[in-house]
Amino acid sequence: MSVEKTTPGNIDEKLSTIKYKPDEKSHLSVINQDKCKDCNKACTFFCPARVYEWDESQQTLIIKYENCLECGACRIGCINQNINWEYPNGGFGVIFKNS
Ligand code: SF4
Ligand code: SF4
């Protein structure tokens, strides 16, 4: 059995093939930005779509909700339960091939 080698390069290529229909309003939000300041920023690692990015100069968590794959990992992965996650409004969000 052959195992496909995954490198950051080809993850980016795969992510770039996914289609989205982003809503104007984010379906993701941080409940308390102050909690993020003292956190290990786990969300910037576990999110497969790199939705979360820590802005050191602004001391703010940036949320690129348009890239969300709707995997739900951030609902359980944030150690401070500091992410408010909902499905995007109907018709918006990620478009998977067979849906
Ligand atoms: S894991 Fe949660 S608390 Fe930590 S930076 Fe991310 S959203 Fe903020
Ligand atoms: S649901 Fe998944 S893809 Fe979307 S922000 Fe959370 S971890 Fe990232």
mmCIF file of N, CA and C and ligand atoms in Angstrom:
data_model
loop_
_atom_site.group_PDB
_atom_site.id
_atom_site.type_symbol
_atom_site.label_atom_id
_atom_site.label_comp_id
_atom_site.label_asym_id
_atom_site.label_seq_id
_atom_site.Cartn_x
_atom_site.Cartn_y
_atom_site.Cartn_z
ATOM 1 N N MET A 1 0.850 -1.191 0.000
ATOM 2 C CA MET A 1 0.000 0.000 0.000
ATOM 3 C C MET A 1 0.888 1.243 0.000
ATOM 4 N N SER A 2 0.623 2.163 -0.887
ATOM 5 C CA SER A 2 1.429 3.379 -0.903
ATOM 6 C C SER A 2 0.725 4.480 -0.104
ATOM 7 N N VAL A 3 1.527 5.248 0.577
ATOM 8 C CA VAL A 3 0.988 6.340 1.389
ATOM 9 C C VAL A 3 1.423 7.652 0.758
ATOM 10 N N GLU A 4 0.456 8.507 0.489
ATOM 11 C CA GLU A 4 0.781 9.798 -0.123
ATOM 12 C C GLU A 4 1.484 10.681 0.885
ATOM 13 N N LYS A 5 2.622 11.227 0.493
ATOM 14 C CA LYS A 5 3.355 12.135 1.357
ATOM 15 C C LYS A 5 2.669 13.493 1.345
ATOM 16 N N THR A 6 2.417 14.036 2.537
ATOM 17 C CA THR A 6 1.748 15.329 2.612
ATOM 18 C C THR A 6 2.724 16.387 3.077
ATOM 19 N N THR A 7 2.899 17.393 2.293
ATOM 20 C CA THR A 7 3.772 18.499 2.665
ATOM 21 C C THR A 7 2.924 19.756 2.729
ATOM 22 N N PRO A 8 3.390 20.785 3.453
ATOM 23 C CA PRO A 8 2.596 22.025 3.512
ATOM 24 C C PRO A 8 2.278 22.549 2.124
ATOM 25 N N GLY A 9 3.193 22.365 1.175
ATOM 26 C CA GLY A 9 2.968 22.847 -0.185
ATOM 27 C C GLY A 9 1.742 22.238 -0.809
ATOM 28 N N ASN A 10 1.639 20.895 -0.734
ATOM 29 C CA ASN A 10 0.490 20.335 -1.418
ATOM 30 C C ASN A 10 -0.813 20.469 -0.630
ATOM 31 N N ILE A 11 -0.759 20.740 0.662
ATOM 32 C CA ILE A 11 -1.990 21.070 1.404
ATOM 33 C C ILE A 11 -2.546 22.380 0.864
ATOM 34 N N ASP A 12 -1.669 23.350 0.654
ATOM 35 C CA ASP A 12 -2.125 24.627 0.090
ATOM 36 C C ASP A 12 -2.760 24.430 -1.278
ATOM 37 N N GLU A 13 -2.132 23.560 -2.083
ATOM 38 C CA GLU A 13 -2.696 23.299 -3.413
ATOM 39 C C GLU A 13 -4.081 22.686 -3.297
ATOM 40 N N LYS A 14 -4.234 21.720 -2.363
ATOM 41 C CA LYS A 14 -5.536 21.070 -2.200
ATOM 42 C C LYS A 14 -6.580 22.062 -1.699
ATOM 43 N N LEU A 15 -6.179 22.893 -0.738
ATOM 44 C CA LEU A 15 -7.135 23.879 -0.218
ATOM 45 C C LEU A 15 -7.581 24.846 -1.318
ATOM 46 N N SER A 16 -6.672 25.120 -2.239
ATOM 47 C CA SER A 16 -7.012 26.078 -3.290
ATOM 48 C C SER A 16 -8.010 25.500 -4.290
ATOM 49 N N THR A 17 -8.258 24.178 -4.243
ATOM 50 C CA THR A 17 -9.226 23.576 -5.171
ATOM 51 C C THR A 17 -10.648 23.595 -4.606
ATOM 52 N N ILE A 18 -10.772 23.943 -3.332
ATOM 53 C CA ILE A 18 -12.094 23.936 -2.689
ATOM 54 C C ILE A 18 -12.852 25.214 -3.036
ATOM 55 N N LYS A 19 -14.146 25.038 -3.272
ATOM 56 C CA LYS A 19 -14.965 26.203 -3.614
ATOM 57 C C LYS A 19 -15.782 26.653 -2.404
ATOM 58 N N TYR A 20 -15.978 27.948 -2.317
ATOM 59 C CA TYR A 20 -16.727 28.531 -1.199
ATOM 60 C C TYR A 20 -17.722 29.551 -1.740
ATOM 61 N N LYS A 21 -18.777 29.705 -0.977
ATOM 62 C CA LYS A 21 -19.686 30.824 -1.252
ATOM 63 C C LYS A 21 -19.816 31.586 0.067
ATOM 64 N N PRO A 22 -18.907 32.519 0.297
ATOM 65 C CA PRO A 22 -18.887 33.179 1.608
ATOM 66 C C PRO A 22 -20.059 34.136 1.820
ATOM 67 N N ASP A 23 -20.599 34.077 3.025
ATOM 68 C CA ASP A 23 -21.636 35.026 3.430
ATOM 69 C C ASP A 23 -20.943 36.345 3.794
ATOM 70 N N GLU A 24 -21.692 37.413 3.854
ATOM 71 C CA GLU A 24 -21.099 38.695 4.288
ATOM 72 C C GLU A 24 -20.827 38.683 5.788
ATOM 73 N N LYS A 25 -21.613 37.893 6.520
ATOM 74 C CA LYS A 25 -21.490 37.857 7.976
ATOM 75 C C LYS A 25 -20.786 36.559 8.390
ATOM 76 N N SER A 26 -19.830 36.675 9.307
ATOM 77 C CA SER A 26 -19.089 35.500 9.773
ATOM 78 C C SER A 26 -19.971 34.570 10.596
ATOM 79 N N HIS A 27 -19.795 33.262 10.401
ATOM 80 C CA HIS A 27 -20.489 32.273 11.241
ATOM 81 C C HIS A 27 -19.610 31.864 12.424
ATOM 82 N N LEU A 28 -18.424 32.472 12.516
ATOM 83 C CA LEU A 28 -17.481 32.187 13.603
ATOM 84 C C LEU A 28 -17.165 33.469 14.352
ATOM 85 N N SER A 29 -17.031 33.359 15.655
ATOM 86 C CA SER A 29 -16.572 34.534 16.401
ATOM 87 C C SER A 29 -15.875 34.078 17.679
ATOM 88 N N VAL A 30 -15.004 34.946 18.161
ATOM 89 C CA VAL A 30 -14.349 34.703 19.443
ATOM 90 C C VAL A 30 -15.178 35.394 20.510
ATOM 91 N N ILE A 31 -15.448 34.692 21.584
ATOM 92 C CA ILE A 31 -16.309 35.234 22.629
ATOM 93 C C ILE A 31 -15.574 36.324 23.408
ATOM 94 N N ASN A 32 -14.304 36.071 23.755
ATOM 95 C CA ASN A 32 -13.553 37.031 24.558
ATOM 96 C C ASN A 32 -12.099 37.085 24.065
ATOM 97 N N GLN A 33 -11.754 38.140 23.340
ATOM 98 C CA GLN A 33 -10.402 38.259 22.774
ATOM 99 C C GLN A 33 -9.332 38.283 23.871
ATOM 100 N N ASP A 34 -9.660 38.758 25.055
ATOM 101 C CA ASP A 34 -8.674 38.805 26.140
ATOM 102 C C ASP A 34 -8.179 37.402 26.503
ATOM 103 N N LYS A 35 -9.072 36.413 26.411
ATOM 104 C CA LYS A 35 -8.676 35.035 26.738
ATOM 105 C C LYS A 35 -7.637 34.521 25.744
ATOM 106 N N CYS A 36 -7.695 35.018 24.502
ATOM 107 C CA CYS A 36 -6.751 34.575 23.478
ATOM 108 C C CYS A 36 -5.334 35.052 23.775
ATOM 109 N N LYS A 37 -5.219 36.190 24.437
ATOM 110 C CA LYS A 37 -3.889 36.753 24.705
ATOM 111 C C LYS A 37 -3.034 35.824 25.553
ATOM 112 N N ASP A 38 -3.647 35.138 26.497
ATOM 113 C CA ASP A 38 -2.896 34.272 27.406
ATOM 114 C C ASP A 38 -2.976 32.799 27.007
ATOM 115 N N CYS A 39 -3.379 32.543 25.806
ATOM 116 C CA CYS A 39 -3.610 31.172 25.355
ATOM 117 C C CYS A 39 -2.437 30.696 24.490
ATOM 118 N N ASN A 40 -2.327 29.374 24.338
ATOM 119 C CA ASN A 40 -1.250 28.836 23.482
ATOM 120 C C ASN A 40 -1.599 28.905 21.985
ATOM 121 N N LYS A 41 -2.731 29.488 21.660
ATOM 122 C CA LYS A 41 -3.182 29.691 20.260
ATOM 123 C C LYS A 41 -3.337 28.356 19.521
ATOM 124 N N ALA A 42 -3.878 27.383 20.221
ATOM 125 C CA ALA A 42 -4.054 26.058 19.608
ATOM 126 C C ALA A 42 -4.850 26.126 18.308
ATOM 127 N N CYS A 43 -5.773 27.046 18.229
ATOM 128 C CA CYS A 43 -6.616 27.142 17.025
ATOM 129 C C CYS A 43 -5.802 27.435 15.775
ATOM 130 N N THR A 44 -4.665 28.072 15.948
ATOM 131 C CA THR A 44 -3.844 28.388 14.768
ATOM 132 C C THR A 44 -3.118 27.137 14.250
ATOM 133 N N PHE A 45 -3.183 26.041 15.028
ATOM 134 C CA PHE A 45 -2.563 24.780 14.608
ATOM 135 C C PHE A 45 -3.593 23.734 14.201
ATOM 136 N N PHE A 46 -4.683 23.598 14.978
ATOM 137 C CA PHE A 46 -5.593 22.479 14.683
ATOM 138 C C PHE A 46 -6.555 22.761 13.534
ATOM 139 N N CYS A 47 -6.778 23.988 13.190
ATOM 140 C CA CYS A 47 -7.712 24.271 12.095
ATOM 141 C C CYS A 47 -7.058 23.872 10.761
ATOM 142 N N PRO A 48 -7.654 22.921 10.050
ATOM 143 C CA PRO A 48 -7.035 22.459 8.799
ATOM 144 C C PRO A 48 -7.059 23.505 7.693
ATOM 145 N N ALA A 49 -7.884 24.524 7.853
ATOM 146 C CA ALA A 49 -8.027 25.533 6.795
ATOM 147 C C ALA A 49 -7.313 26.837 7.139
ATOM 148 N N ARG A 50 -6.602 26.829 8.249
ATOM 149 C CA ARG A 50 -5.858 28.023 8.682
ATOM 150 C C ARG A 50 -6.753 29.261 8.775
ATOM 151 N N VAL A 51 -7.895 29.040 9.363
ATOM 152 C CA VAL A 51 -8.858 30.142 9.531
ATOM 153 C C VAL A 51 -8.378 31.130 10.590
ATOM 154 N N TYR A 52 -7.690 30.615 11.619
ATOM 155 C CA TYR A 52 -7.300 31.468 12.743
ATOM 156 C C TYR A 52 -5.844 31.906 12.612
ATOM 157 N N GLU A 53 -5.641 33.188 12.800
ATOM 158 C CA GLU A 53 -4.284 33.748 12.691
ATOM 159 C C GLU A 53 -4.107 34.767 13.814
ATOM 160 N N TRP A 54 -3.026 34.627 14.541
ATOM 161 C CA TRP A 54 -2.757 35.544 15.647
ATOM 162 C C TRP A 54 -1.984 36.749 15.140
ATOM 163 N N ASP A 55 -2.531 37.948 15.353
ATOM 164 C CA ASP A 55 -1.853 39.189 14.982
ATOM 165 C C ASP A 55 -1.140 39.711 16.217
ATOM 166 N N GLU A 56 0.163 39.514 16.243
ATOM 167 C CA GLU A 56 0.959 39.872 17.427
ATOM 168 C C GLU A 56 0.927 41.380 17.687
ATOM 169 N N SER A 57 1.011 42.173 16.635
ATOM 170 C CA SER A 57 1.070 43.626 16.842
ATOM 171 C C SER A 57 -0.256 44.186 17.380
ATOM 172 N N GLN A 58 -1.364 43.602 16.932
ATOM 173 C CA GLN A 58 -2.684 44.070 17.392
ATOM 174 C C GLN A 58 -3.184 43.278 18.610
ATOM 175 N N GLN A 59 -2.455 42.176 18.947
ATOM 176 C CA GLN A 59 -2.885 41.288 20.043
ATOM 177 C C GLN A 59 -4.328 40.836 19.831
ATOM 178 N N THR A 60 -4.584 40.415 18.608
ATOM 179 C CA THR A 60 -5.953 40.048 18.219
ATOM 180 C C THR A 60 -5.937 38.763 17.403
ATOM 181 N N LEU A 61 -6.958 37.965 17.602
ATOM 182 C CA LEU A 61 -7.111 36.777 16.779
ATOM 183 C C LEU A 61 -7.929 37.143 15.536
ATOM 184 N N ILE A 62 -7.332 36.928 14.376
ATOM 185 C CA ILE A 62 -8.017 37.201 13.109
ATOM 186 C C ILE A 62 -8.709 35.912 12.666
ATOM 187 N N ILE A 63 -9.936 36.052 12.207
ATOM 188 C CA ILE A 63 -10.719 34.882 11.793
ATOM 189 C C ILE A 63 -11.071 35.010 10.320
ATOM 190 N N LYS A 64 -10.454 34.169 9.502
ATOM 191 C CA LYS A 64 -10.754 34.191 8.056
ATOM 192 C C LYS A 64 -11.862 33.167 7.795
ATOM 193 N N TYR A 65 -13.077 33.539 8.219
ATOM 194 C CA TYR A 65 -14.201 32.600 8.216
ATOM 195 C C TYR A 65 -14.542 32.104 6.810
ATOM 196 N N GLU A 66 -14.154 32.887 5.803
ATOM 197 C CA GLU A 66 -14.481 32.517 4.417
ATOM 198 C C GLU A 66 -13.838 31.182 4.025
ATOM 199 N N ASN A 67 -12.741 30.805 4.721
ATOM 200 C CA ASN A 67 -12.017 29.577 4.377
ATOM 201 C C ASN A 67 -12.464 28.357 5.175
ATOM 202 N N CYS A 68 -13.475 28.510 6.020
ATOM 203 C CA CYS A 68 -13.863 27.431 6.937
ATOM 204 C C CYS A 68 -14.394 26.214 6.175
ATOM 205 N N LEU A 69 -13.911 25.024 6.559
ATOM 206 C CA LEU A 69 -14.332 23.763 5.942
ATOM 207 C C LEU A 69 -15.503 23.132 6.694
ATOM 208 N N GLU A 70 -15.949 23.798 7.751
ATOM 209 C CA GLU A 70 -17.084 23.330 8.569
ATOM 210 C C GLU A 70 -16.829 21.950 9.174
ATOM 211 N N CYS A 71 -15.576 21.712 9.600
ATOM 212 C CA CYS A 71 -15.247 20.423 10.219
ATOM 213 C C CYS A 71 -15.691 20.369 11.680
ATOM 214 N N GLY A 72 -15.870 21.522 12.298
ATOM 215 C CA GLY A 72 -16.352 21.572 13.679
ATOM 216 C C GLY A 72 -15.265 21.413 14.730
ATOM 217 N N ALA A 73 -14.012 21.253 14.330
ATOM 218 C CA ALA A 73 -12.931 20.997 15.290
ATOM 219 C C ALA A 73 -12.766 22.130 16.298
ATOM 220 N N CYS A 74 -13.028 23.348 15.887
ATOM 221 C CA CYS A 74 -12.794 24.454 16.817
ATOM 222 C C CYS A 74 -13.825 24.488 17.943
ATOM 223 N N ARG A 75 -14.924 23.778 17.764
ATOM 224 C CA ARG A 75 -15.915 23.689 18.847
ATOM 225 C C ARG A 75 -15.345 22.946 20.054
ATOM 226 N N ILE A 76 -14.491 21.972 19.778
ATOM 227 C CA ILE A 76 -13.922 21.178 20.872
ATOM 228 C C ILE A 76 -12.448 21.472 21.105
ATOM 229 N N GLY A 77 -11.775 22.080 20.104
ATOM 230 C CA GLY A 77 -10.328 22.259 20.196
ATOM 231 C C GLY A 77 -9.888 23.461 21.003
ATOM 232 N N CYS A 78 -10.728 24.451 21.132
ATOM 233 C CA CYS A 78 -10.350 25.638 21.906
ATOM 234 C C CYS A 78 -10.411 25.296 23.387
ATOM 235 N N ILE A 79 -9.264 25.341 24.034
ATOM 236 C CA ILE A 79 -9.202 24.922 25.446
ATOM 237 C C ILE A 79 -10.006 25.839 26.354
ATOM 238 N N ASN A 80 -10.259 27.047 25.896
ATOM 239 C CA ASN A 80 -11.044 27.996 26.703
ATOM 240 C C ASN A 80 -12.511 28.048 26.289
ATOM 241 N N GLN A 81 -12.903 27.179 25.388
ATOM 242 C CA GLN A 81 -14.277 27.185 24.852
ATOM 243 C C GLN A 81 -14.693 28.613 24.507
ATOM 244 N N ASN A 82 -13.817 29.220 23.733
ATOM 245 C CA ASN A 82 -13.929 30.656 23.467
ATOM 246 C C ASN A 82 -14.356 30.953 22.024
ATOM 247 N N ILE A 83 -14.742 29.914 21.315
ATOM 248 C CA ILE A 83 -15.156 30.113 19.913
ATOM 249 C C ILE A 83 -16.642 29.836 19.784
ATOM 250 N N ASN A 84 -17.339 30.799 19.231
ATOM 251 C CA ASN A 84 -18.757 30.627 18.951
ATOM 252 C C ASN A 84 -18.870 30.170 17.495
ATOM 253 N N TRP A 85 -19.329 28.952 17.286
ATOM 254 C CA TRP A 85 -19.340 28.336 15.957
ATOM 255 C C TRP A 85 -20.766 27.964 15.591
ATOM 256 N N GLU A 86 -21.160 28.402 14.440
ATOM 257 C CA GLU A 86 -22.468 28.003 13.910
ATOM 258 C C GLU A 86 -22.271 27.612 12.460
ATOM 259 N N TYR A 87 -23.201 26.879 11.912
ATOM 260 C CA TYR A 87 -23.152 26.647 10.472
ATOM 261 C C TYR A 87 -23.433 27.961 9.763
ATOM 262 N N PRO A 88 -22.839 28.157 8.587
ATOM 263 C CA PRO A 88 -23.176 29.358 7.819
ATOM 264 C C PRO A 88 -24.656 29.333 7.439
ATOM 265 N N ASN A 89 -25.189 30.488 7.107
ATOM 266 C CA ASN A 89 -26.570 30.548 6.645
ATOM 267 C C ASN A 89 -26.742 29.649 5.420
ATOM 268 N N GLY A 90 -27.944 29.166 5.220
ATOM 269 C CA GLY A 90 -28.235 28.254 4.110
ATOM 270 C C GLY A 90 -27.750 28.787 2.774
ATOM 271 N N GLY A 91 -27.064 27.921 2.037
ATOM 272 C CA GLY A 91 -26.576 28.308 0.713
ATOM 273 C C GLY A 91 -25.188 28.916 0.731
ATOM 274 N N PHE A 92 -24.693 29.233 1.927
ATOM 275 C CA PHE A 92 -23.355 29.824 2.029
ATOM 276 C C PHE A 92 -22.381 28.821 2.645
ATOM 277 N N GLY A 93 -21.099 29.138 2.521
ATOM 278 C CA GLY A 93 -20.069 28.307 3.118
ATOM 279 C C GLY A 93 -19.356 27.464 2.084
ATOM 280 N N VAL A 94 -18.708 26.398 2.586
ATOM 281 C CA VAL A 94 -17.920 25.541 1.705
ATOM 282 C C VAL A 94 -18.841 24.729 0.796
ATOM 283 N N ILE A 95 -18.373 24.492 -0.429
ATOM 284 C CA ILE A 95 -19.156 23.695 -1.385
ATOM 285 C C ILE A 95 -18.350 22.436 -1.681
ATOM 286 N N PHE A 96 -18.797 21.297 -1.128
ATOM 287 C CA PHE A 96 -18.090 20.044 -1.385
ATOM 288 C C PHE A 96 -18.560 19.468 -2.711
ATOM 289 N N LYS A 97 -17.670 18.712 -3.334
ATOM 290 C CA LYS A 97 -17.902 18.215 -4.696
ATOM 291 C C LYS A 97 -19.263 17.574 -4.915
ATOM 292 N N ASN A 98 -19.635 16.662 -3.993
ATOM 293 C CA ASN A 98 -20.848 15.880 -4.245
ATOM 294 C C ASN A 98 -22.084 16.427 -3.571
ATOM 295 N N SER A 99 -21.999 17.641 -3.049
ATOM 296 C CA SER A 99 -23.180 18.176 -2.376
ATOM 297 C C SER A 99 -23.902 19.158 -3.280
HETATM 298 S S1 SF4 B 1 -7.553 28.396 21.149
HETATM 299 FE FE1 SF4 B 1 -9.366 29.596 21.776
HETATM 300 S S2 SF4 B 1 -8.683 30.973 23.422
HETATM 301 FE FE2 SF4 B 1 -6.870 30.169 22.344
HETATM 302 S S3 SF4 B 1 -6.375 31.724 20.820
HETATM 303 FE FE3 SF4 B 1 -7.699 30.202 19.830
HETATM 304 S S4 SF4 B 1 -9.797 30.984 20.103
HETATM 305 FE FE4 SF4 B 1 -8.483 32.109 21.519
HETATM 306 S S1 SF4 B 2 -14.842 24.380 11.709
HETATM 307 FE FE1 SF4 B 2 -12.867 23.435 11.129
HETATM 308 S S2 SF4 B 2 -12.223 24.511 9.298
HETATM 309 FE FE2 SF4 B 2 -13.802 25.769 10.270
HETATM 310 S S3 SF4 B 2 -12.694 27.185 11.573
HETATM 311 FE FE3 SF4 B 2 -13.223 25.435 12.849
HETATM 312 S S4 SF4 B 2 -11.445 24.079 12.755
HETATM 313 FE FE4 SF4 B 2 -11.272 25.544 11.052
#
